[in-house]
GROMACS .gro file of C-alpha atoms in nm:
model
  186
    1UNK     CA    1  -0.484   0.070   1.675
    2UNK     CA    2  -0.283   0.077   1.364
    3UNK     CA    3  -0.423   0.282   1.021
    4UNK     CA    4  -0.305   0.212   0.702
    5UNK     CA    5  -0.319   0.417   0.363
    6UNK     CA    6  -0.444   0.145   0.092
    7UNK     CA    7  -0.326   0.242  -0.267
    8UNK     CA    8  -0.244   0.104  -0.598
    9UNK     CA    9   0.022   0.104  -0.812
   10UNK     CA   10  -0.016   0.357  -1.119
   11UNK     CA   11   0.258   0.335  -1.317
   12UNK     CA   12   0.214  -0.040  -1.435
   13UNK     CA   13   0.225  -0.041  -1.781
   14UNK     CA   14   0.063  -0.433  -1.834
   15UNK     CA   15  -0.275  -0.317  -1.626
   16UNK     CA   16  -0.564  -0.216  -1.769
   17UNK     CA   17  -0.632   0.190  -1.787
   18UNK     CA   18  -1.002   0.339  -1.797
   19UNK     CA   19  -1.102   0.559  -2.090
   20UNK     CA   20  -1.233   0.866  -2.057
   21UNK     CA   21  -1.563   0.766  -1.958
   22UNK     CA   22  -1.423   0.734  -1.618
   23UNK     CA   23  -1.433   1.126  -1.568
   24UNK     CA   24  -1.794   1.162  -1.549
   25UNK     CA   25  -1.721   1.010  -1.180
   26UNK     CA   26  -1.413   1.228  -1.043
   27UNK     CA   27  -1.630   1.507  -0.905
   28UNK     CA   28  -1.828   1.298  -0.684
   29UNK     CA   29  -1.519   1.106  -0.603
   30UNK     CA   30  -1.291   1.400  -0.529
   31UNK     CA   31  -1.479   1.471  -0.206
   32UNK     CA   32  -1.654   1.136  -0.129
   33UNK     CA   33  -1.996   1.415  -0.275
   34UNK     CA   34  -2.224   1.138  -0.338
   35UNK     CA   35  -2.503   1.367  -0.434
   36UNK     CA   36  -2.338   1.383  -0.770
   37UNK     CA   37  -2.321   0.994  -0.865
   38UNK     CA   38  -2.606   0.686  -0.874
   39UNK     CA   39  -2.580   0.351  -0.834
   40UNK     CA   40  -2.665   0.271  -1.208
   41UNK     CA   41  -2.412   0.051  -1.402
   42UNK     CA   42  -2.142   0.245  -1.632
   43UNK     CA   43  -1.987   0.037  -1.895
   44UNK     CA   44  -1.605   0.235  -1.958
   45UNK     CA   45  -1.407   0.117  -2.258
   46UNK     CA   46  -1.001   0.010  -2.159
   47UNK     CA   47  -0.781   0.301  -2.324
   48UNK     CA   48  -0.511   0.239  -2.519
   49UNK     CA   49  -0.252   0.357  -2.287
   50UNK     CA   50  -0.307   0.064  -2.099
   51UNK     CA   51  -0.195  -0.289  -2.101
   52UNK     CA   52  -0.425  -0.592  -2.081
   53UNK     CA   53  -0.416  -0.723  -1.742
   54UNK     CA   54  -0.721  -0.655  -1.533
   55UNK     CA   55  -0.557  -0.624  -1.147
   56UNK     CA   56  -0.793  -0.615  -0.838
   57UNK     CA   57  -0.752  -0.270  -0.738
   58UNK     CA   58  -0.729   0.004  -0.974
   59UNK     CA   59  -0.679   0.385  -0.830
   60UNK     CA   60  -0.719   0.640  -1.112
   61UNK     CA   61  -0.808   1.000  -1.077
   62UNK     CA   62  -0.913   0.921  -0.703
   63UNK     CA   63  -1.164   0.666  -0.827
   64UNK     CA   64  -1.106   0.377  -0.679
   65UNK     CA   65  -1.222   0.090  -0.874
   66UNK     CA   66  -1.223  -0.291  -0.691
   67UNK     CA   67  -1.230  -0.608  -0.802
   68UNK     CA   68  -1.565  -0.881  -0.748
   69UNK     CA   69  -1.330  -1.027  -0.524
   70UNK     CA   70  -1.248  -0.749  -0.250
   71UNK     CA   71  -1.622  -0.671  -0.260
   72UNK     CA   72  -1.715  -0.990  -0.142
   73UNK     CA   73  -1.473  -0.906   0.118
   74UNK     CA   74  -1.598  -0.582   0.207
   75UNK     CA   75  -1.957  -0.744   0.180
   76UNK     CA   76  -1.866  -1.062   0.443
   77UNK     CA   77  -1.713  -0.785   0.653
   78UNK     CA   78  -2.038  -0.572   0.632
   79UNK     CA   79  -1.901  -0.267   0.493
   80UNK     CA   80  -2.239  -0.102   0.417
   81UNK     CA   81  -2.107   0.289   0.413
   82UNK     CA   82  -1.920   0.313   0.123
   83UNK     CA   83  -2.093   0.400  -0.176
   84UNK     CA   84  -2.076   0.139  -0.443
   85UNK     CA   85  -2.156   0.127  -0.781
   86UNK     CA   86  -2.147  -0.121  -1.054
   87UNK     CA   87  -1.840  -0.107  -1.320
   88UNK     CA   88  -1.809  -0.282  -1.626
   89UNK     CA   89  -1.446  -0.231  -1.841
   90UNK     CA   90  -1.450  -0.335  -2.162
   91UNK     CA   91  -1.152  -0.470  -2.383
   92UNK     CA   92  -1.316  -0.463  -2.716
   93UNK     CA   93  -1.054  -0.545  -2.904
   94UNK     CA   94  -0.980  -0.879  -2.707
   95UNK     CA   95  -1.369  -0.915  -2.650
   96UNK     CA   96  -1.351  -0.826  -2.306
   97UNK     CA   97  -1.531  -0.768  -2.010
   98UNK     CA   98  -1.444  -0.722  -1.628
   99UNK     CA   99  -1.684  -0.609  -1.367
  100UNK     CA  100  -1.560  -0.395  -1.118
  101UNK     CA  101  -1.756  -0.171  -0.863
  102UNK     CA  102  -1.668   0.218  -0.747
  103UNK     CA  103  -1.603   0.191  -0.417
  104UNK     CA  104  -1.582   0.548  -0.250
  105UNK     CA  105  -1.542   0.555   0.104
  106UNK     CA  106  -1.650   0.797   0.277
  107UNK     CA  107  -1.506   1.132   0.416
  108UNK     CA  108  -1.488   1.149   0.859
  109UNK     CA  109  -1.374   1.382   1.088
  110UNK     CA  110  -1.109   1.195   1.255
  111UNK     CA  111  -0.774   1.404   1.265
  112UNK     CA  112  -0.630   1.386   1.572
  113UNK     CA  113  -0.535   1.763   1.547
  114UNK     CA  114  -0.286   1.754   1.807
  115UNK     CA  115  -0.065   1.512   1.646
  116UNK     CA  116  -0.113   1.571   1.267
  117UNK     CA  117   0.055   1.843   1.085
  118UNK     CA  118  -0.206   2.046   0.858
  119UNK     CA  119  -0.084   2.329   0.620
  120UNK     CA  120  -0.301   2.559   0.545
  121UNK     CA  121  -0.315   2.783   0.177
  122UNK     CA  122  -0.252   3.162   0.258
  123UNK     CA  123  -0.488   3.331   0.069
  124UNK     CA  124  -0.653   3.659   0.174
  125UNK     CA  125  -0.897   3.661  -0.130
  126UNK     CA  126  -1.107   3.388  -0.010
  127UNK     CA  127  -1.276   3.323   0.368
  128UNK     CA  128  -1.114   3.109   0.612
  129UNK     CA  129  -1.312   2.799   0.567
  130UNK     CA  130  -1.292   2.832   0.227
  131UNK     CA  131  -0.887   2.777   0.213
  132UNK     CA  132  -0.741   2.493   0.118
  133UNK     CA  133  -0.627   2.272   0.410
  134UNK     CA  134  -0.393   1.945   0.342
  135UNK     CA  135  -0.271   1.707   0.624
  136UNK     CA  136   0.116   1.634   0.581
  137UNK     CA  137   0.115   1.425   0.857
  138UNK     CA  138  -0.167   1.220   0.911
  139UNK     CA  139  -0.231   1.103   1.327
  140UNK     CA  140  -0.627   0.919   1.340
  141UNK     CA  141  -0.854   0.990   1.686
  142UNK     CA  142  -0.939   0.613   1.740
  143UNK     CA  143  -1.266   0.713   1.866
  144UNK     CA  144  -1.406   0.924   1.569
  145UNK     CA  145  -1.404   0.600   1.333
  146UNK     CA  146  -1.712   0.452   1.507
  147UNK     CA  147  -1.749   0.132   1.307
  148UNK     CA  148  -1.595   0.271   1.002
  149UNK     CA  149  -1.294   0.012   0.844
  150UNK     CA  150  -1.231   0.243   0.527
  151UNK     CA  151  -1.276   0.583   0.463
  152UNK     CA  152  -1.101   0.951   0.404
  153UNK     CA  153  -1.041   1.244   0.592
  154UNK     CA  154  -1.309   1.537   0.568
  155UNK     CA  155  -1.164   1.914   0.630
  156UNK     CA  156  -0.844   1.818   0.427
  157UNK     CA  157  -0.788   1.762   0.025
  158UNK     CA  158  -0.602   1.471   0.117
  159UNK     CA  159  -0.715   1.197  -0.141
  160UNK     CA  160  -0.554   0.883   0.086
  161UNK     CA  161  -0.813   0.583   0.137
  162UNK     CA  162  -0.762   0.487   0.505
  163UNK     CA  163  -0.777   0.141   0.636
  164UNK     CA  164  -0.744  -0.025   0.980
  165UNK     CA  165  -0.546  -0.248   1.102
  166UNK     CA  166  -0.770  -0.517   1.087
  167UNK     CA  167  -0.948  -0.469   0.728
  168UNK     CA  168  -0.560  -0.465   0.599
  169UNK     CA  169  -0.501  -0.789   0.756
  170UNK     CA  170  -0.820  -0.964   0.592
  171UNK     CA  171  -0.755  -0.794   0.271
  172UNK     CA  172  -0.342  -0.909   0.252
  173UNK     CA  173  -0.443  -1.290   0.310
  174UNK     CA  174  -0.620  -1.301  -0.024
  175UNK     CA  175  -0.344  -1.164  -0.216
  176UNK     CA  176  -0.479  -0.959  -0.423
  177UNK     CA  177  -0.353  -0.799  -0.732
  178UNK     CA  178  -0.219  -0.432  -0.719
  179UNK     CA  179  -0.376  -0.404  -0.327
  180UNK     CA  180  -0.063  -0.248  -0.132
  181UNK     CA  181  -0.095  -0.057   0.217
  182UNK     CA  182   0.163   0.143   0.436
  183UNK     CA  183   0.146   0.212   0.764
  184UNK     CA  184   0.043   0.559   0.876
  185UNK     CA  185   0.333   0.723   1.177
  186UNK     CA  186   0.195   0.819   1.448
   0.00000   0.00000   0.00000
């Protein structure tokens, strides 16, 4: 089976960029720690940074944001184990509103940990399992997913959302906006 890192593009100055109200959700997203969000709606005004095209996927600060659209998709597809919660960015200035949802997959044990390459920090300060650990080369054991289409990798800091082969494919023949994969080696 094929696994493929799912990402958006950044640097495009025409989309959209969450304001700061955004960062009340990048410690729950940093390690898929859903104790610290809720499902209630958060309404996040467009900074000015941005431009004023609203694309389907927006990656910010390891929040992923989606689109209406690529929920229904996840919905049809019955992706039930990512944690979602309701979005709403606001363009005042051009009276505005898109709805988008947080979509946080979440984090699996599935390294294969004879194939992928994991550095490790050297600290002597700290306890082993507290250093920090970061896959360089990622390899998936195909039978720690379970039913999972999306999610990340626990143990690591790695921030890449993971997709199979087959959630890619559904995904690419909608076309959305700013929704790019690339193929993991391995």
């Amino acid at each position: 089976m094929k696994f493929y890192v799912m990402y958006a593009e950044t640097c495009i100055e025409e989309y959209v960029t969450p304001g700061d109200e955004l960062k009340v959700l990048e410690k729950g997203c940093w390690q898929s720690e859903f104790q610290f969000l809720d499902h209630s709606p958060l309404d996040i005004e467009i900074s000015d940074e941005g431009g004023i095209y609203f694309p389907d996927f927006i990656l910010q600060n390891s929040i992923p944001l989606i689109s209406a659209g690529i929920k229904k998709i996840f919905d049809k597809l019955q992706v039930d184990y990512v944690f979602y919660k309701p979005i709403r960015l606001i363009y005042s200035e051009l009276g505005r509103a898109e709805y988008y949802w947080l979509a946080l997959p979440p984090r699996i044990n599935c390294l294969d940990s004879s194939n992928s390459v994991i550095e490790v920090e050297e600290n002597e300060f700290v306890l082993p399992y507290e250093l920090i650990r970061e896959a360089k080369k990622i390899c998936i054991a195909e039978n720690q997913i379970g039913r999972y289409d999306i999610f990340k990798l626990a143990g690591v800091v790695n921030q890449e959302i993971i997709v199979t082969e087959k959630l890619k494919n559904v995904l690419d023949e909608e076309d959305f906006e700013n929704l790019f994969f690339y193929e993991l080696e391995g």
